[in-house]
XYZ file of C-alpha atoms in Angstrom:
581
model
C 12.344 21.691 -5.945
C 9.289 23.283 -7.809
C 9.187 26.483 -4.992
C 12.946 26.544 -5.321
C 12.460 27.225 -9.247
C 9.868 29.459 -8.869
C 11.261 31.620 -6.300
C 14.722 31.466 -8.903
C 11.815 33.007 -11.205
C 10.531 35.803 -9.196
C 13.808 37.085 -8.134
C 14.874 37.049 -11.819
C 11.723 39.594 -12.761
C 12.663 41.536 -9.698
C 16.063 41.848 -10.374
C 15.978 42.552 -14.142
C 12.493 43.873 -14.915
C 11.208 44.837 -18.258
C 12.618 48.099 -20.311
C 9.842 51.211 -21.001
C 8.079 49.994 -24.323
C 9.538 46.262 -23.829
C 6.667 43.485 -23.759
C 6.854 40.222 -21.956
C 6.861 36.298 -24.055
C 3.278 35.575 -24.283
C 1.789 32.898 -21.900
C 0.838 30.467 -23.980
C -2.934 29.067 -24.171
C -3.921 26.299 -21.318
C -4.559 23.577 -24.266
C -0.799 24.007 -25.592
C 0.102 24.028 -21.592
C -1.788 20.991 -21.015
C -0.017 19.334 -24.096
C 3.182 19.845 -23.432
C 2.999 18.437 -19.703
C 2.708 15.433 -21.637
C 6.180 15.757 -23.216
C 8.998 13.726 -21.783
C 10.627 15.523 -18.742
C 13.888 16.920 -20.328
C 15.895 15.806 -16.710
C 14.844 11.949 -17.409
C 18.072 10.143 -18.275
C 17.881 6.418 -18.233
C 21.039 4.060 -17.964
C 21.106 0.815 -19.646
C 21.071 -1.467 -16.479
C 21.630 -4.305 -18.924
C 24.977 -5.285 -20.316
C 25.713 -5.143 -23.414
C 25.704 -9.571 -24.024
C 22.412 -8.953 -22.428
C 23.280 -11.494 -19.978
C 24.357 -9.412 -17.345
C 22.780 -6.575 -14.824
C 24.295 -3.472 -14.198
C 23.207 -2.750 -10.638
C 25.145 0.512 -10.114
C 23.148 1.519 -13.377
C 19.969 0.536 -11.926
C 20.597 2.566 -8.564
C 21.772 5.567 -10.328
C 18.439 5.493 -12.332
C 16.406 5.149 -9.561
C 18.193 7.877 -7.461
C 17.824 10.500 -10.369
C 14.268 9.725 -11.477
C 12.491 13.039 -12.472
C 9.124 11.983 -10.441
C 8.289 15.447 -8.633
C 7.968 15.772 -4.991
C 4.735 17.171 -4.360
C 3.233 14.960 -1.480
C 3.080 17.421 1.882
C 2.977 16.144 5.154
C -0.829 15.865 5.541
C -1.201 13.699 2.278
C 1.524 11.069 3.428
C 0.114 11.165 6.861
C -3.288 10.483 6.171
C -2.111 7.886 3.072
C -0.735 6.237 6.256
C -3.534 6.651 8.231
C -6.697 5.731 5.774
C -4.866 5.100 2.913
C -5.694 1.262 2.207
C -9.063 1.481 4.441
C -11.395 -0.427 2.154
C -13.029 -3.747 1.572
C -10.867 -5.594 3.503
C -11.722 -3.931 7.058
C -15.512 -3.123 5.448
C -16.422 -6.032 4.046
C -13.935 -9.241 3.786
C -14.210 -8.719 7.330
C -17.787 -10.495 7.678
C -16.377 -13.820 5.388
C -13.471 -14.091 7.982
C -15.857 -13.526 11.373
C -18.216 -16.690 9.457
C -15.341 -18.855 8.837
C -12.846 -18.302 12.184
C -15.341 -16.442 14.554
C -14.628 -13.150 16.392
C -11.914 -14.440 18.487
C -9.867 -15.581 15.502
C -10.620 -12.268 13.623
C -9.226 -10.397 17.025
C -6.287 -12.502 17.035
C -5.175 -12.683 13.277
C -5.310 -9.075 12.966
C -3.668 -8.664 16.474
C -0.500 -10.758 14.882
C -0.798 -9.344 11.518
C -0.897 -6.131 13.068
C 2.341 -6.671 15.129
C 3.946 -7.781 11.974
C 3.112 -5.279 9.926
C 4.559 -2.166 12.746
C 8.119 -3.594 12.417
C 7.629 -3.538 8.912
C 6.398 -0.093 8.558
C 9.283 0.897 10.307
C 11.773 -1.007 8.612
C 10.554 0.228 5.409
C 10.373 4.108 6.946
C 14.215 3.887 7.906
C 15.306 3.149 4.493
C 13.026 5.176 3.004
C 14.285 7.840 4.800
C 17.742 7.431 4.021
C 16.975 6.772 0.428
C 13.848 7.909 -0.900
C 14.221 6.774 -4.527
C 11.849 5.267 -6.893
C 10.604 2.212 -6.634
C 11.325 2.112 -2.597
C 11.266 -1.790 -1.515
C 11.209 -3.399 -4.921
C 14.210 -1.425 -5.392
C 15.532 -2.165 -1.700
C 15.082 -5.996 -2.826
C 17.942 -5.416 -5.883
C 20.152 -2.756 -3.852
C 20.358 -5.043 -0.859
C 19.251 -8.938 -1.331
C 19.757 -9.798 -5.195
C 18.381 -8.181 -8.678
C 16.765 -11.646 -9.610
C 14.892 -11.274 -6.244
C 14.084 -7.234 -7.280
C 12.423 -8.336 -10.448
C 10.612 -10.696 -8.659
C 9.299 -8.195 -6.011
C 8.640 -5.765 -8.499
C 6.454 -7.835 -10.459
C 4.609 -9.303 -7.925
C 3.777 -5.792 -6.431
C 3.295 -4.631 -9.970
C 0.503 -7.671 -10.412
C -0.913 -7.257 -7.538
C -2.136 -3.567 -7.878
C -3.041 -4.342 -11.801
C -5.698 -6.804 -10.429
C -6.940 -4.887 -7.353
C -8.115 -1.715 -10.017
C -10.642 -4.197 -11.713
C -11.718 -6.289 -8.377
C -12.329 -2.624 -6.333
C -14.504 -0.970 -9.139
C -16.481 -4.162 -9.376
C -17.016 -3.566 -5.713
C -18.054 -0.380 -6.039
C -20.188 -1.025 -8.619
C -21.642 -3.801 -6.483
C -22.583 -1.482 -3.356
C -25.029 0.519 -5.882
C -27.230 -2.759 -5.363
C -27.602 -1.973 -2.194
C -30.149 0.508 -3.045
C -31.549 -2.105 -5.429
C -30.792 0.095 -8.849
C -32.137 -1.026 -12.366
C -28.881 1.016 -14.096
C -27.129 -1.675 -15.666
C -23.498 -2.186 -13.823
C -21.462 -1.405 -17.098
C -22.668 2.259 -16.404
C -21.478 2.414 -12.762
C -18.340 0.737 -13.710
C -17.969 3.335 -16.439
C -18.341 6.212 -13.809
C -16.147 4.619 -11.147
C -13.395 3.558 -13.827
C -13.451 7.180 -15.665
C -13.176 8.674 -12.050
C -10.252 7.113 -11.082
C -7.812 7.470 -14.119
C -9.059 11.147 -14.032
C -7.236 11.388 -10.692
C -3.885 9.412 -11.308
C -3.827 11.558 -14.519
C -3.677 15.248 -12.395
C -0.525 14.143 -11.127
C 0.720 13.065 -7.574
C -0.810 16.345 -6.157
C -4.100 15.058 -7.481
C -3.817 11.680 -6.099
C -2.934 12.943 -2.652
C -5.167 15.200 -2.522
C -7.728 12.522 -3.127
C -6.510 10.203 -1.205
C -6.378 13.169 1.971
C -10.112 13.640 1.120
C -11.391 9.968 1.167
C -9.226 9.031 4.478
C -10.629 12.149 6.207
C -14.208 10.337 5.131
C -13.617 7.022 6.354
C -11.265 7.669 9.613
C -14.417 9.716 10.321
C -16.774 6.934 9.500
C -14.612 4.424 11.737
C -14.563 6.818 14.665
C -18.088 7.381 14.292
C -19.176 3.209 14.539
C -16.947 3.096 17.704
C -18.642 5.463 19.080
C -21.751 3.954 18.140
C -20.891 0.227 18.165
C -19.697 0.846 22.304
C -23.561 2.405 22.622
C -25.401 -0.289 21.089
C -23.193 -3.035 22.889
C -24.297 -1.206 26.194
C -28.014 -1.618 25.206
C -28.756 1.716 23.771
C -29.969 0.162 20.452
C -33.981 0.733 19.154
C -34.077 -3.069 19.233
C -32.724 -5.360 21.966
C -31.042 -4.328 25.266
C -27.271 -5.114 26.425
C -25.501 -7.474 24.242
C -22.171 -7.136 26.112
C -20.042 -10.663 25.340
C -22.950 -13.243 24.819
C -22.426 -14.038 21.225
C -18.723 -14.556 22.464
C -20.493 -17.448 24.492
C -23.006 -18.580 22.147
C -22.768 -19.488 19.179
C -19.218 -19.153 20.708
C -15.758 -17.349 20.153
C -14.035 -19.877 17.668
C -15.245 -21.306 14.840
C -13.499 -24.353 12.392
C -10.695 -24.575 15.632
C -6.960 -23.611 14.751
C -7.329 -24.364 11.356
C -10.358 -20.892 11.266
C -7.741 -19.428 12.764
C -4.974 -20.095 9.788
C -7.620 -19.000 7.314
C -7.998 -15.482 8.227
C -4.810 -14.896 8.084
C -4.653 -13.828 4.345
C -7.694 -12.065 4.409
C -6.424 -10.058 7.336
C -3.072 -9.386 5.467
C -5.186 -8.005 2.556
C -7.070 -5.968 4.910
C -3.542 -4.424 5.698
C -2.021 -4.164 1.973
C -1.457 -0.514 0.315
C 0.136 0.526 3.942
C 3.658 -0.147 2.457
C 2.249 2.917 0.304
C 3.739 5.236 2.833
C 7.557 4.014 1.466
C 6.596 3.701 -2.111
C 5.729 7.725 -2.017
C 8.803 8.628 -0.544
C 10.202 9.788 -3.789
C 7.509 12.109 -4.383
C 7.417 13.887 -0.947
C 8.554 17.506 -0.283
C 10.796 16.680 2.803
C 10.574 12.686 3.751
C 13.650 13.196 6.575
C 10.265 15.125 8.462
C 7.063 13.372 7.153
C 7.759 9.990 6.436
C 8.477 9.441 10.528
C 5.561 11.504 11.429
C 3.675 9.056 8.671
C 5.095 5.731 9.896
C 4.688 6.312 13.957
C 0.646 6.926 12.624
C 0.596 3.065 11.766
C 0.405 2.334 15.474
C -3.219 4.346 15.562
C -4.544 2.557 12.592
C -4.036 -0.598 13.816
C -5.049 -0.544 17.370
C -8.111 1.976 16.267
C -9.364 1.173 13.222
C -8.845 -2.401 12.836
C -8.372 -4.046 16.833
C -10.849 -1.642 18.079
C -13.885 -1.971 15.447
C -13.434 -5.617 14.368
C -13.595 -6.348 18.306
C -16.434 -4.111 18.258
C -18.481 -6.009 15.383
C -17.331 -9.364 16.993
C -19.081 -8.227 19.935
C -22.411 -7.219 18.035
C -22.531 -10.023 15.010
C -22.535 -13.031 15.796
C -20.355 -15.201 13.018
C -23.796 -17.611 12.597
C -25.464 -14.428 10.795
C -26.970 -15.685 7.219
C -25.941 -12.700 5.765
C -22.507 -13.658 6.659
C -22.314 -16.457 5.070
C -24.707 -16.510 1.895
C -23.578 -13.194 0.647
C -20.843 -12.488 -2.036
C -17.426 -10.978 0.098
C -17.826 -8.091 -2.482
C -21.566 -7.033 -1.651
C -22.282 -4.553 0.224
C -25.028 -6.394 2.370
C -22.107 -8.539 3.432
C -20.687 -6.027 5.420
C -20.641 -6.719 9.342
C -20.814 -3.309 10.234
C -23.907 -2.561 7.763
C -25.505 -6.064 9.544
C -24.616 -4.471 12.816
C -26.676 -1.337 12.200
C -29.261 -2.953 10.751
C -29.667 -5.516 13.511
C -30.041 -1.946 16.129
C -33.018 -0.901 13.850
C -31.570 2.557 13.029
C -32.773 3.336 9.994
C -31.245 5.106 7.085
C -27.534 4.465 9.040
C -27.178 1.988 6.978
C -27.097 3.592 3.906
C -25.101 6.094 5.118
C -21.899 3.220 5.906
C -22.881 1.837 2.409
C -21.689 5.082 0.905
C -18.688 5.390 3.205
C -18.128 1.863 2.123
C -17.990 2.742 -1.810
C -15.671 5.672 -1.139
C -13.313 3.571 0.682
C -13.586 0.821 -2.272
C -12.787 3.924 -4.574
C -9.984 5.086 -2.508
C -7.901 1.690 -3.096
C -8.817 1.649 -6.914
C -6.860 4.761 -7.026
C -4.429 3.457 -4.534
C -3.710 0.728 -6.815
C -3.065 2.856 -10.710
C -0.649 4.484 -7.993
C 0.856 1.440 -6.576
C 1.340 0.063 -10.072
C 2.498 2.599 -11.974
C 5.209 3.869 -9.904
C 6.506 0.019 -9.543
C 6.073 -0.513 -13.320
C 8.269 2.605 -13.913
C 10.880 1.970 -11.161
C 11.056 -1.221 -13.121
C 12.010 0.356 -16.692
C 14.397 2.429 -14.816
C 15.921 -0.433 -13.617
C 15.816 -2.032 -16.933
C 13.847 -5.258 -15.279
C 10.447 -3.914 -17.720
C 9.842 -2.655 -21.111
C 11.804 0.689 -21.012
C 8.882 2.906 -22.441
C 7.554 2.795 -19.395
C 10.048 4.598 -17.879
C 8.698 7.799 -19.812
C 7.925 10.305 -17.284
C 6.073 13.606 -18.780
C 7.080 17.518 -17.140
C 4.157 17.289 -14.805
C 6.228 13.828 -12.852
C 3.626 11.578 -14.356
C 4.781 8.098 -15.597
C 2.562 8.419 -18.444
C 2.904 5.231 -19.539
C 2.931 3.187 -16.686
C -0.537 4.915 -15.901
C -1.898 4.428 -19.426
C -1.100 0.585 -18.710
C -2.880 0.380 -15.257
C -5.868 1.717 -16.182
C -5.783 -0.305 -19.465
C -5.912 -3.455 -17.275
C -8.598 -1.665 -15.389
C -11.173 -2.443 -18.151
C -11.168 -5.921 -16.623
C -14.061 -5.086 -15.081
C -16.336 -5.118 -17.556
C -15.675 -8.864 -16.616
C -18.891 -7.621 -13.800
C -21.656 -7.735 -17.000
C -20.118 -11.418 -18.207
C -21.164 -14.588 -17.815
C -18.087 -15.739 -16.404
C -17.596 -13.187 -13.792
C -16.650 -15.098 -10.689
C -14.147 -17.246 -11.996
C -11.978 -13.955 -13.570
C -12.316 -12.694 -10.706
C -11.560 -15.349 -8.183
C -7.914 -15.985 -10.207
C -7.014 -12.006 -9.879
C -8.284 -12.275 -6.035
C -5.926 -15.124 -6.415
C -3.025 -13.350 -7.603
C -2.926 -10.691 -4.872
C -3.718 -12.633 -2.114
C -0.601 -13.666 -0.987
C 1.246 -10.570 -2.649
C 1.482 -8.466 -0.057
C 2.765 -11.469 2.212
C 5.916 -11.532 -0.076
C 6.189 -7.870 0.022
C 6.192 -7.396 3.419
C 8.694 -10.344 4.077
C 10.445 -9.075 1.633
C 11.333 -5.551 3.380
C 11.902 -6.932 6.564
C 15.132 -8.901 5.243
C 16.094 -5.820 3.017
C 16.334 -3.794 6.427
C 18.509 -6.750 8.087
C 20.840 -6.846 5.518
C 20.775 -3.018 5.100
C 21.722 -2.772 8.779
C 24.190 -5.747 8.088
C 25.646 -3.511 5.421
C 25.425 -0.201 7.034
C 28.046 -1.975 10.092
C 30.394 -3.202 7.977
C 31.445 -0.432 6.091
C 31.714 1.334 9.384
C 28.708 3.599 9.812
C 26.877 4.078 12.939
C 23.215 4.720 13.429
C 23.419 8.225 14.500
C 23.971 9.125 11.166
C 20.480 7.668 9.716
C 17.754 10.620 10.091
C 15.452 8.091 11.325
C 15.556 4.393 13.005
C 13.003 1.824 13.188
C 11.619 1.610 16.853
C 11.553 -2.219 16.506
C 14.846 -3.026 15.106
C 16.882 -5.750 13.420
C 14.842 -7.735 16.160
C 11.321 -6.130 14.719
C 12.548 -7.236 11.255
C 13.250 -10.815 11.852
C 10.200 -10.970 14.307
C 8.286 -9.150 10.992
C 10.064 -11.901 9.063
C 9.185 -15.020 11.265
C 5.534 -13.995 10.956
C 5.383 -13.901 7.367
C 6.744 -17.285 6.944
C 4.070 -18.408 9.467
C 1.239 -16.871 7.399
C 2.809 -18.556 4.475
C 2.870 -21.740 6.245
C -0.409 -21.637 7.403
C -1.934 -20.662 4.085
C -0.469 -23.495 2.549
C -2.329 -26.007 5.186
C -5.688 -24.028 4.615
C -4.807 -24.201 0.790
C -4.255 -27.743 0.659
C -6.929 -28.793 3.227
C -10.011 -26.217 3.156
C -12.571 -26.035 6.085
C -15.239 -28.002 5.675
C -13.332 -30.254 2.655
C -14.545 -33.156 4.374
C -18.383 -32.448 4.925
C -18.017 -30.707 1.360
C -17.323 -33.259 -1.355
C -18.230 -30.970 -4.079
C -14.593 -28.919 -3.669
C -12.434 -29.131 -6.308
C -8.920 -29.223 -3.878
C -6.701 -28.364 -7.089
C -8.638 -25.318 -7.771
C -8.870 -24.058 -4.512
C -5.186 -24.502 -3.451
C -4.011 -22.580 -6.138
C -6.507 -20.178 -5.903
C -5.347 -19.469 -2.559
C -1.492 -19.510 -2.888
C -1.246 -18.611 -6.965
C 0.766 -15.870 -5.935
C 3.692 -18.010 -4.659
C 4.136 -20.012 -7.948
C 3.961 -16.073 -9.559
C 7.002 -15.101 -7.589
C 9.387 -18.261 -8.329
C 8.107 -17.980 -12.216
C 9.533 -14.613 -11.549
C 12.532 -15.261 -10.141
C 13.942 -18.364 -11.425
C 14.431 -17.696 -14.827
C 15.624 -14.064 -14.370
C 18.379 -15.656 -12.185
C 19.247 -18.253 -14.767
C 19.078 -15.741 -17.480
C 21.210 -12.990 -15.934
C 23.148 -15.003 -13.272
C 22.679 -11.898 -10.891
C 24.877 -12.020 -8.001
C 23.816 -11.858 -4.425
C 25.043 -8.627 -2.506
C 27.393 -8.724 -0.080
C 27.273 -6.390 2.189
C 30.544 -5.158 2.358
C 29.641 -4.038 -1.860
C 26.468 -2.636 -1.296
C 25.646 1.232 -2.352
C 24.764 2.883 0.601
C 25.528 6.300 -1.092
C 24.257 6.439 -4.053
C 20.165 7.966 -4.140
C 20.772 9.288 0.617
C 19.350 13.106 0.875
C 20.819 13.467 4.358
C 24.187 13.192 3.523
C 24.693 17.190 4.068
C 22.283 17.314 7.288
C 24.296 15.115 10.091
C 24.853 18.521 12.253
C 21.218 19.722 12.039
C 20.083 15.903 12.769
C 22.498 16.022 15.553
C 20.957 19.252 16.801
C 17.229 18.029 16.237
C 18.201 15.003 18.763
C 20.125 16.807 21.369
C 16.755 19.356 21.458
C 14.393 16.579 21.501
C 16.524 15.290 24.643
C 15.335 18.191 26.882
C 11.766 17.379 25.892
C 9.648 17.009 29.153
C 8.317 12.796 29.168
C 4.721 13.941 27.791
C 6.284 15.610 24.683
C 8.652 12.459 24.392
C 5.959 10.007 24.383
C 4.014 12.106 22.069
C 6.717 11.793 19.784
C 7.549 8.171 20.338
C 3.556 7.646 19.107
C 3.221 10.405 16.597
């Protein structure tokens, strides 16, 4: 749209250029230019999705807002590809990992993120083949009031919303944290100045600067990932300083499994958070050049992060760590020294290596931070659109910033000054609390969206030729996707109500730690509940569901006809290629 207006421009100078003696309007200065980005974009028009009792929802308001929001698209290929790619690589694959290998061994870790893995690739492409058709604000919180029930919407949204509010504070606390590696006398305050400072200075350039951030720290730590691979395959085969071949012995001793089924069940969650921010790829939709091309190209990429960076290096570490390691299990999940991949270099004796993953491992901490004012702040303004949050912050300034909504998530950012209090861990075991399980909901969430979208799409007599892009999985991927999530839901709850260890451990507080493991669950139906009551918001039927309203491909059936008659005479390597990537 912005190359469209500025090509409008040119042509305009070229077609009527200036008389002899005439002078052109002055530019004016870069201060009153950077001012008046901040003014309200004059194409933002918000419905009332409200009625006018205030006990009823418009949803056809609420979709038209959505469809028309003024948020720029600026995200090229490369940014949403490597968002997809690296974009929610952090202390979940880094670090959490080495809590999860302690408390379920490296079997369980293999499995858990082999499942949650599977799980999450039907999502992804559930969520890419409505995104595609409808690339609007908000993407699956929105999906949740367009195609299950508004009540449910507001639910979604908030708990998304929440979820990225507390993940800001808890990520520069981590990065913070890693400093100590090096055993620094700065007081933490300072680093979580830095880090904090850093961040909203990137959200604040505008979804150009956050993806071109975000294209920079993925490059780093795909890089980083490839490179212990590579190196944890050597020092499995002996080639370490210290120690010869390892091969699969600390599979045999102290063993694969650790705590039984129920170690399993507990690294289920921490796997899923490993995996959170990759639904990402759908929320940026509305801010990408061309989606109908990218957001496949983006989606297919999941397959590679899963089987590469996660399968591939947590079977690696497995294979070099065994889950018996003190470090494991003494340090804090957020410290850097926890970090099964920093344990694994050390234990080679390569020195200096180590250091080197630390800093990859603060970058990648960094990288979600600013994930997360992104993650919040478009679902905090998709929710004013949809008049389900305070409507100022649906202001959206000329430069497709929801000023606001950004202002707010880094506000709640300054949590993490909690780091220099007294009463550090217990802030920040509730807000690990409160997104623990979010993503969970999210992700079961979209998968009965696409169901009923497909449901929808039937009835009113479409076919699938029509959609630019289809999920390789599915309806069958979704309610496999959906299954799964129940499962993990199920299995949380045991491990909530009935720890490992609770037995041996009569010091645990079982109230306390239930609900700091499923707090996000009594979030949602706080959520919900009331807003149902309240508004007495219908559930769609599929036969009245939009499926118009907010679709960019509605003018390109005969080029995506063309595009898949030309990808027919592809040779098999070509179609493969493109079945992956």
């Amino acid at each position: 749209m912005d190359d469209e207006y500025e090509l409008k421009e040119v042509r305009s100078v070229l077609d009527h250029p200036p008389l002899y003696g005439e002078t052109e309007p002055t530019k004016a200065s870069l201060g009153r230019r950077i001012l008046d980005s901040f003014k309200r974009d004059p194409n933002a028009h918000v419905i009332h999705a409200t009625g006018a009792d205030g006990k009823s929802y418009d949803v056809e308001g609420a979709v038209a807002n959505t469809a028309a929001s003024p948020l720029q698209r600026k995200l090229k290929g490369r940014h949403l590809q490597m968002i997809a790619i690296g974009g929610s690589i952090g202390t979940g694959l880094f670090v959490s990992s080495g809590a999860v290998l302690a408390s379920g061994g490296p079997a369980s870790v293999l499995i858990a993120y082999l499942l949650i893995g599977c799980m999450l690739y039907c999502t992804v492409h559930a969520l890419g083949e409505m995104s595609v058709a409808f690339p609007v604000a908000g993407s699956f919180a929105h999906f949740s009031t367009r195609f299950l029930d508004p009540a449910w919407g507001f639910a979604m949204g908030w708990n998304y919303a929440l979820q990225w509010l507390v993940v800001l504070p808890l990520e520069i606390v981590a990065a913070s944290l890693t400093i100590d590696f090096w055993h620094a006398d700065v007081s933490a305050a300072v680093w979580v100045t830095i880090f904090w400072l850093l961040i909203v200075i990137i959200n604040l350039c505008g979804v150009r600067g956050y993806g071109e951030a975000e294209f920079v720290f993925s490059v780093i730590k795909v890089t980083a990932v490839v490179g212990f691979i590579i190196l944890g395959i050597i020092l499995d085969c002996g080639g370490g300083s210290e120690g010869g071949y390892i091969g699969g012995k600390y599979w045999r001793d102290p063993g694969a499994f650790n705590h039984g089924f129920k170690g399993l069940c507990s690294v289920f969650v921490n796997a899923a958070f490993a995996f959170a921010g990759t639904e990402l790829v759908g929320l940026a939709a509305a801010e990408t050049a061309n989606p109908r091309k990218t957001l496949p190209a983006a989606v297919k990429q999941v397959f590679w992060r899963i089987t590469l960076f996660y399968v591939v290096s947590l079977t690696l570490v497995g294979l070099l760590v065994p889950y018996t390691n003190p470090h494991l299990i003494t340090a804090s999940t957020v410290d850097a020294s926890a970090s099964p991949f920093v344990i694994a270099i050390r234990n080679a004796g390569i020195s200096g290596l180590d250091s080197v993953m630390n800093v990859v491992i603060m970058i990648a901490v960094l990288s979600v931070g600013n994930a997360s004012v992104y993650g919040s702040s478009r679902t905090l303004a998709a929710l004013a659109e949809q008049g389900q949050a305070p409507g100022f912050l649906a202001y959206i300034d000329r430069r497709g910033r929801p000023l606001w909504s950004i202002l707010i998530s880094s506000a709640v950012g300054a949590l993490c000054y909690l780091a220099v209090s007294s009463k550090e861990e217990q802030a920040f075991q509730w807000m690990m609390a409160i997104s623990g399980l979010s993503s969970i909901f999210t992700w079961g969430s979209i998968c009965l969206c696409h169901i009923r979208f497909r449901r929808a799409w039937r009835v009113q007599g479409h076919h699938l030729d029509e959609l630019a892009f289809t999920s390789q999985c599915g309806v069958v991927g979704s309610w496999i996707g959906l299954a799964f999530n129940v499962l993990v839901l199920i299995a949380q709850f045991w491990v909530g109500f009935a720890p490992v260890g609770y037995r041996e451990d009569s010091t645990t507080d079982l109230v306390e730690n239930f609900f700091s493991a499923y707090l996000a669950a009594p979030v949602v139906l706080v959520s919900y509940i009331p807003y149902k009551l309240w508004y007495r918001t219908p559930f769609m039927r599929a036969r009245d569901m939009d499926l118009d309203t907010g679709r960019r491909d509605l003018d390109v059936q005969d080029l995506i006809a063309q595009e898949r008659a030309e990808q027919a005479a592809w040779p098999t390597w070509k179609k493969v290629y493109n079945f992956f990537c």
